[in-house]
Amino acid sequence: LLHRRLRQDQHLKYNGRQQFGLFLKSIGLPFNEAMLFWKRAFAKISDDKFTKEYAYNVRHNYGLEGKRANYGCLNCSKIINGPGLAAGDYHGCPFRHSDHASLGSLLSAHYGLNSEQVGEV
């Protein structure tokens, strides 16, 4: 869902960037490729604005800024118990942060589940 919304909106709010960015890092996306990925994903904004407002966060996630911590991917507990969703937010766990209708639509659209299977989930 995060990647789909990023492609659609060419932007994610902070918590979505954190969740998705740390996931990409944890699956092995190198820093230079992560910077390029986010720069291309935020195609609506200028390079200068990206550098001023978003590049620091990518560098921080990779331990190159701030306290230089080696952050890992958010685990399910942190995602489920993390900040709630506000308008325009797409982070979180779909099983925790989506209503039944939205979750059912998501499961049907992305995984081809029929209504009986969605009901079981």
PDB file of C-alpha atoms in Angstrom:
ATOM      1  CA  LEU A   1       0.000   0.000   0.000  1.00  0.00           C
ATOM      2  CA  LEU A   2       2.811   2.431   0.827  1.00  0.00           C
ATOM      3  CA  HIS A   3       4.567   1.853  -2.474  1.00  0.00           C
ATOM      4  CA  ARG A   4       1.322   2.151  -4.417  1.00  0.00           C
ATOM      5  CA  ARG A   5       0.465   5.462  -2.720  1.00  0.00           C
ATOM      6  CA  LEU A   6       4.017   6.740  -3.206  1.00  0.00           C
ATOM      7  CA  ARG A   7       3.784   6.029  -6.925  1.00  0.00           C
ATOM      8  CA  GLN A   8       0.338   7.587  -7.135  1.00  0.00           C
ATOM      9  CA  ASP A   9       0.928  10.722  -5.023  1.00  0.00           C
ATOM     10  CA  GLN A  10       4.693  11.063  -5.543  1.00  0.00           C
ATOM     11  CA  HIS A  11       4.903  11.756  -1.818  1.00  0.00           C
ATOM     12  CA  LEU A  12       4.517  10.069   1.572  1.00  0.00           C
ATOM     13  CA  LYS A  13       4.199  11.765   4.926  1.00  0.00           C
ATOM     14  CA  TYR A  14       6.936  11.278   7.528  1.00  0.00           C
ATOM     15  CA  ASN A  15       5.681   8.071   9.182  1.00  0.00           C
ATOM     16  CA  GLY A  16       5.101   6.427   5.815  1.00  0.00           C
ATOM     17  CA  ARG A  17       8.590   7.391   4.658  1.00  0.00           C
ATOM     18  CA  GLN A  18      10.034   5.983   7.881  1.00  0.00           C
ATOM     19  CA  GLN A  19       8.189   2.676   7.647  1.00  0.00           C
ATOM     20  CA  PHE A  20       8.867   2.166   3.943  1.00  0.00           C
ATOM     21  CA  GLY A  21      12.401   3.582   3.967  1.00  0.00           C
ATOM     22  CA  LEU A  22      13.553   1.350   6.815  1.00  0.00           C
ATOM     23  CA  PHE A  23      11.939  -1.621   5.099  1.00  0.00           C
ATOM     24  CA  LEU A  24      13.874  -0.882   1.899  1.00  0.00           C
ATOM     25  CA  LYS A  25      17.083  -0.518   3.904  1.00  0.00           C
ATOM     26  CA  SER A  26      16.492  -3.808   5.714  1.00  0.00           C
ATOM     27  CA  ILE A  27      16.009  -5.731   2.460  1.00  0.00           C
ATOM     28  CA  GLY A  28      19.403  -4.505   1.298  1.00  0.00           C
ATOM     29  CA  LEU A  29      18.833  -1.308  -0.683  1.00  0.00           C
ATOM     30  CA  PRO A  30      22.184   0.523  -0.535  1.00  0.00           C
ATOM     31  CA  PHE A  31      22.227   4.154   0.619  1.00  0.00           C
ATOM     32  CA  ASN A  32      23.065   5.635  -2.812  1.00  0.00           C
ATOM     33  CA  GLU A  33      20.234   3.702  -4.445  1.00  0.00           C
ATOM     34  CA  ALA A  34      17.854   4.691  -1.632  1.00  0.00           C
ATOM     35  CA  MET A  35      18.661   8.354  -2.180  1.00  0.00           C
ATOM     36  CA  LEU A  36      18.038   7.948  -5.916  1.00  0.00           C
ATOM     37  CA  PHE A  37      14.822   5.998  -5.275  1.00  0.00           C
ATOM     38  CA  TRP A  38      13.354   8.709  -3.033  1.00  0.00           C
ATOM     39  CA  LYS A  39      14.500  11.524  -5.312  1.00  0.00           C
ATOM     40  CA  ARG A  40      12.789   9.879  -8.293  1.00  0.00           C
ATOM     41  CA  ALA A  41       9.702   8.968  -6.254  1.00  0.00           C
ATOM     42  CA  PHE A  42       9.259  12.616  -5.206  1.00  0.00           C
ATOM     43  CA  ALA A  43       9.302  13.711  -8.849  1.00  0.00           C
ATOM     44  CA  LYS A  44       6.931  16.645  -8.255  1.00  0.00           C
ATOM     45  CA  ILE A  45       9.455  18.546  -6.154  1.00  0.00           C
ATOM     46  CA  SER A  46      12.690  20.229  -7.172  1.00  0.00           C
ATOM     47  CA  ASP A  47      16.101  18.743  -6.448  1.00  0.00           C
ATOM     48  CA  ASP A  48      16.808  21.684  -4.147  1.00  0.00           C
ATOM     49  CA  LYS A  49      13.651  21.109  -2.109  1.00  0.00           C
ATOM     50  CA  PHE A  50      14.384  17.372  -1.905  1.00  0.00           C
ATOM     51  CA  THR A  51      17.887  18.086  -0.638  1.00  0.00           C
ATOM     52  CA  LYS A  52      16.656  20.617   1.930  1.00  0.00           C
ATOM     53  CA  GLU A  53      13.590  18.759   3.219  1.00  0.00           C
ATOM     54  CA  TYR A  54      13.997  15.020   2.633  1.00  0.00           C
ATOM     55  CA  ALA A  55      17.610  13.940   2.038  1.00  0.00           C
ATOM     56  CA  TYR A  56      18.549  14.350   5.709  1.00  0.00           C
ATOM     57  CA  ASN A  57      15.920  11.766   6.685  1.00  0.00           C
ATOM     58  CA  VAL A  58      17.340   9.205   4.252  1.00  0.00           C
ATOM     59  CA  ARG A  59      20.876   9.840   5.523  1.00  0.00           C
ATOM     60  CA  HIS A  60      19.635   9.599   9.134  1.00  0.00           C
ATOM     61  CA  ASN A  61      17.947   6.244   8.488  1.00  0.00           C
ATOM     62  CA  TYR A  62      21.248   4.914   7.158  1.00  0.00           C
ATOM     63  CA  GLY A  63      23.179   6.140  10.195  1.00  0.00           C
ATOM     64  CA  LEU A  64      24.958   8.944   8.368  1.00  0.00           C
ATOM     65  CA  GLU A  65      23.355  11.833  10.318  1.00  0.00           C
ATOM     66  CA  GLY A  66      22.092  12.566  13.808  1.00  0.00           C
ATOM     67  CA  LYS A  67      23.043  10.007  16.437  1.00  0.00           C
ATOM     68  CA  ARG A  68      24.343   7.711  13.678  1.00  0.00           C
ATOM     69  CA  ALA A  69      22.293   4.749  14.864  1.00  0.00           C
ATOM     70  CA  ASN A  70      21.907   1.667  12.706  1.00  0.00           C
ATOM     71  CA  TYR A  71      18.119   1.634  12.428  1.00  0.00           C
ATOM     72  CA  GLY A  72      16.409  -1.558  11.379  1.00  0.00           C
ATOM     73  CA  CYS A  73      13.043  -2.263   9.876  1.00  0.00           C
ATOM     74  CA  LEU A  74      10.068  -1.556  12.122  1.00  0.00           C
ATOM     75  CA  ASN A  75       8.711  -4.824  13.518  1.00  0.00           C
ATOM     76  CA  CYS A  76       5.017  -5.698  13.522  1.00  0.00           C
ATOM     77  CA  SER A  77       4.551  -4.598  17.121  1.00  0.00           C
ATOM     78  CA  LYS A  78       5.964  -1.138  16.433  1.00  0.00           C
ATOM     79  CA  ILE A  79       3.880  -0.786  13.277  1.00  0.00           C
ATOM     80  CA  ILE A  80       0.664  -1.976  14.958  1.00  0.00           C
ATOM     81  CA  ASN A  81       1.161   0.154  18.074  1.00  0.00           C
ATOM     82  CA  GLY A  82       2.702   3.106  16.247  1.00  0.00           C
ATOM     83  CA  PRO A  83       1.085   6.433  15.528  1.00  0.00           C
ATOM     84  CA  GLY A  84      -2.468   6.386  14.253  1.00  0.00           C
ATOM     85  CA  LEU A  85      -3.432   7.563  10.823  1.00  0.00           C
ATOM     86  CA  ALA A  86      -4.375  11.112   9.962  1.00  0.00           C
ATOM     87  CA  ALA A  87      -5.640  12.405   6.630  1.00  0.00           C
ATOM     88  CA  GLY A  88      -3.157  11.515   3.891  1.00  0.00           C
ATOM     89  CA  ASP A  89      -1.320   8.881   5.955  1.00  0.00           C
ATOM     90  CA  TYR A  90      -0.806   5.388   4.544  1.00  0.00           C
ATOM     91  CA  HIS A  91       1.615   3.818   6.998  1.00  0.00           C
ATOM     92  CA  GLY A  92       0.705   1.292   9.646  1.00  0.00           C
ATOM     93  CA  CYS A  93      -0.699  -2.210   9.526  1.00  0.00           C
ATOM     94  CA  PRO A  94      -3.705  -2.693   7.245  1.00  0.00           C
ATOM     95  CA  PHE A  95      -5.104  -5.274   9.670  1.00  0.00           C
ATOM     96  CA  ARG A  96      -5.001  -2.743  12.516  1.00  0.00           C
ATOM     97  CA  HIS A  97      -5.539   0.591  10.811  1.00  0.00           C
ATOM     98  CA  SER A  98      -8.101  -0.233   8.092  1.00  0.00           C
ATOM     99  CA  ASP A  99     -11.824  -0.701   8.431  1.00  0.00           C
ATOM    100  CA  HIS A 100     -13.283  -4.027   7.271  1.00  0.00           C
ATOM    101  CA  ALA A 101     -14.491  -2.695   3.922  1.00  0.00           C
ATOM    102  CA  SER A 102     -11.130  -1.114   3.029  1.00  0.00           C
ATOM    103  CA  LEU A 103      -9.210  -4.204   4.091  1.00  0.00           C
ATOM    104  CA  GLY A 104     -11.571  -6.429   2.098  1.00  0.00           C
ATOM    105  CA  SER A 105     -11.109  -4.280  -1.011  1.00  0.00           C
ATOM    106  CA  LEU A 106      -7.349  -4.367  -0.579  1.00  0.00           C
ATOM    107  CA  LEU A 107      -7.259  -8.152  -0.207  1.00  0.00           C
ATOM    108  CA  SER A 108      -9.548  -8.653  -3.194  1.00  0.00           C
ATOM    109  CA  ALA A 109      -7.694  -6.244  -5.457  1.00  0.00           C
ATOM    110  CA  HIS A 110      -4.139  -7.281  -4.622  1.00  0.00           C
ATOM    111  CA  TYR A 111      -4.491 -10.954  -3.797  1.00  0.00           C
ATOM    112  CA  GLY A 112      -7.553 -11.985  -5.794  1.00  0.00           C
ATOM    113  CA  LEU A 113      -9.464 -13.200  -2.747  1.00  0.00           C
ATOM    114  CA  ASN A 114     -13.185 -13.768  -3.127  1.00  0.00           C
ATOM    115  CA  SER A 115     -15.702 -12.528  -0.551  1.00  0.00           C
ATOM    116  CA  GLU A 116     -15.695 -15.825   1.357  1.00  0.00           C
ATOM    117  CA  GLN A 117     -11.893 -15.796   1.632  1.00  0.00           C
ATOM    118  CA  VAL A 118     -11.935 -12.136   2.673  1.00  0.00           C
ATOM    119  CA  GLY A 119     -14.456 -13.013   5.370  1.00  0.00           C
ATOM    120  CA  GLU A 120     -12.154 -15.741   6.697  1.00  0.00           C
ATOM    121  CA  VAL A 121      -9.259 -13.309   6.916  1.00  0.00           C
TER     122      VAL A 121
END
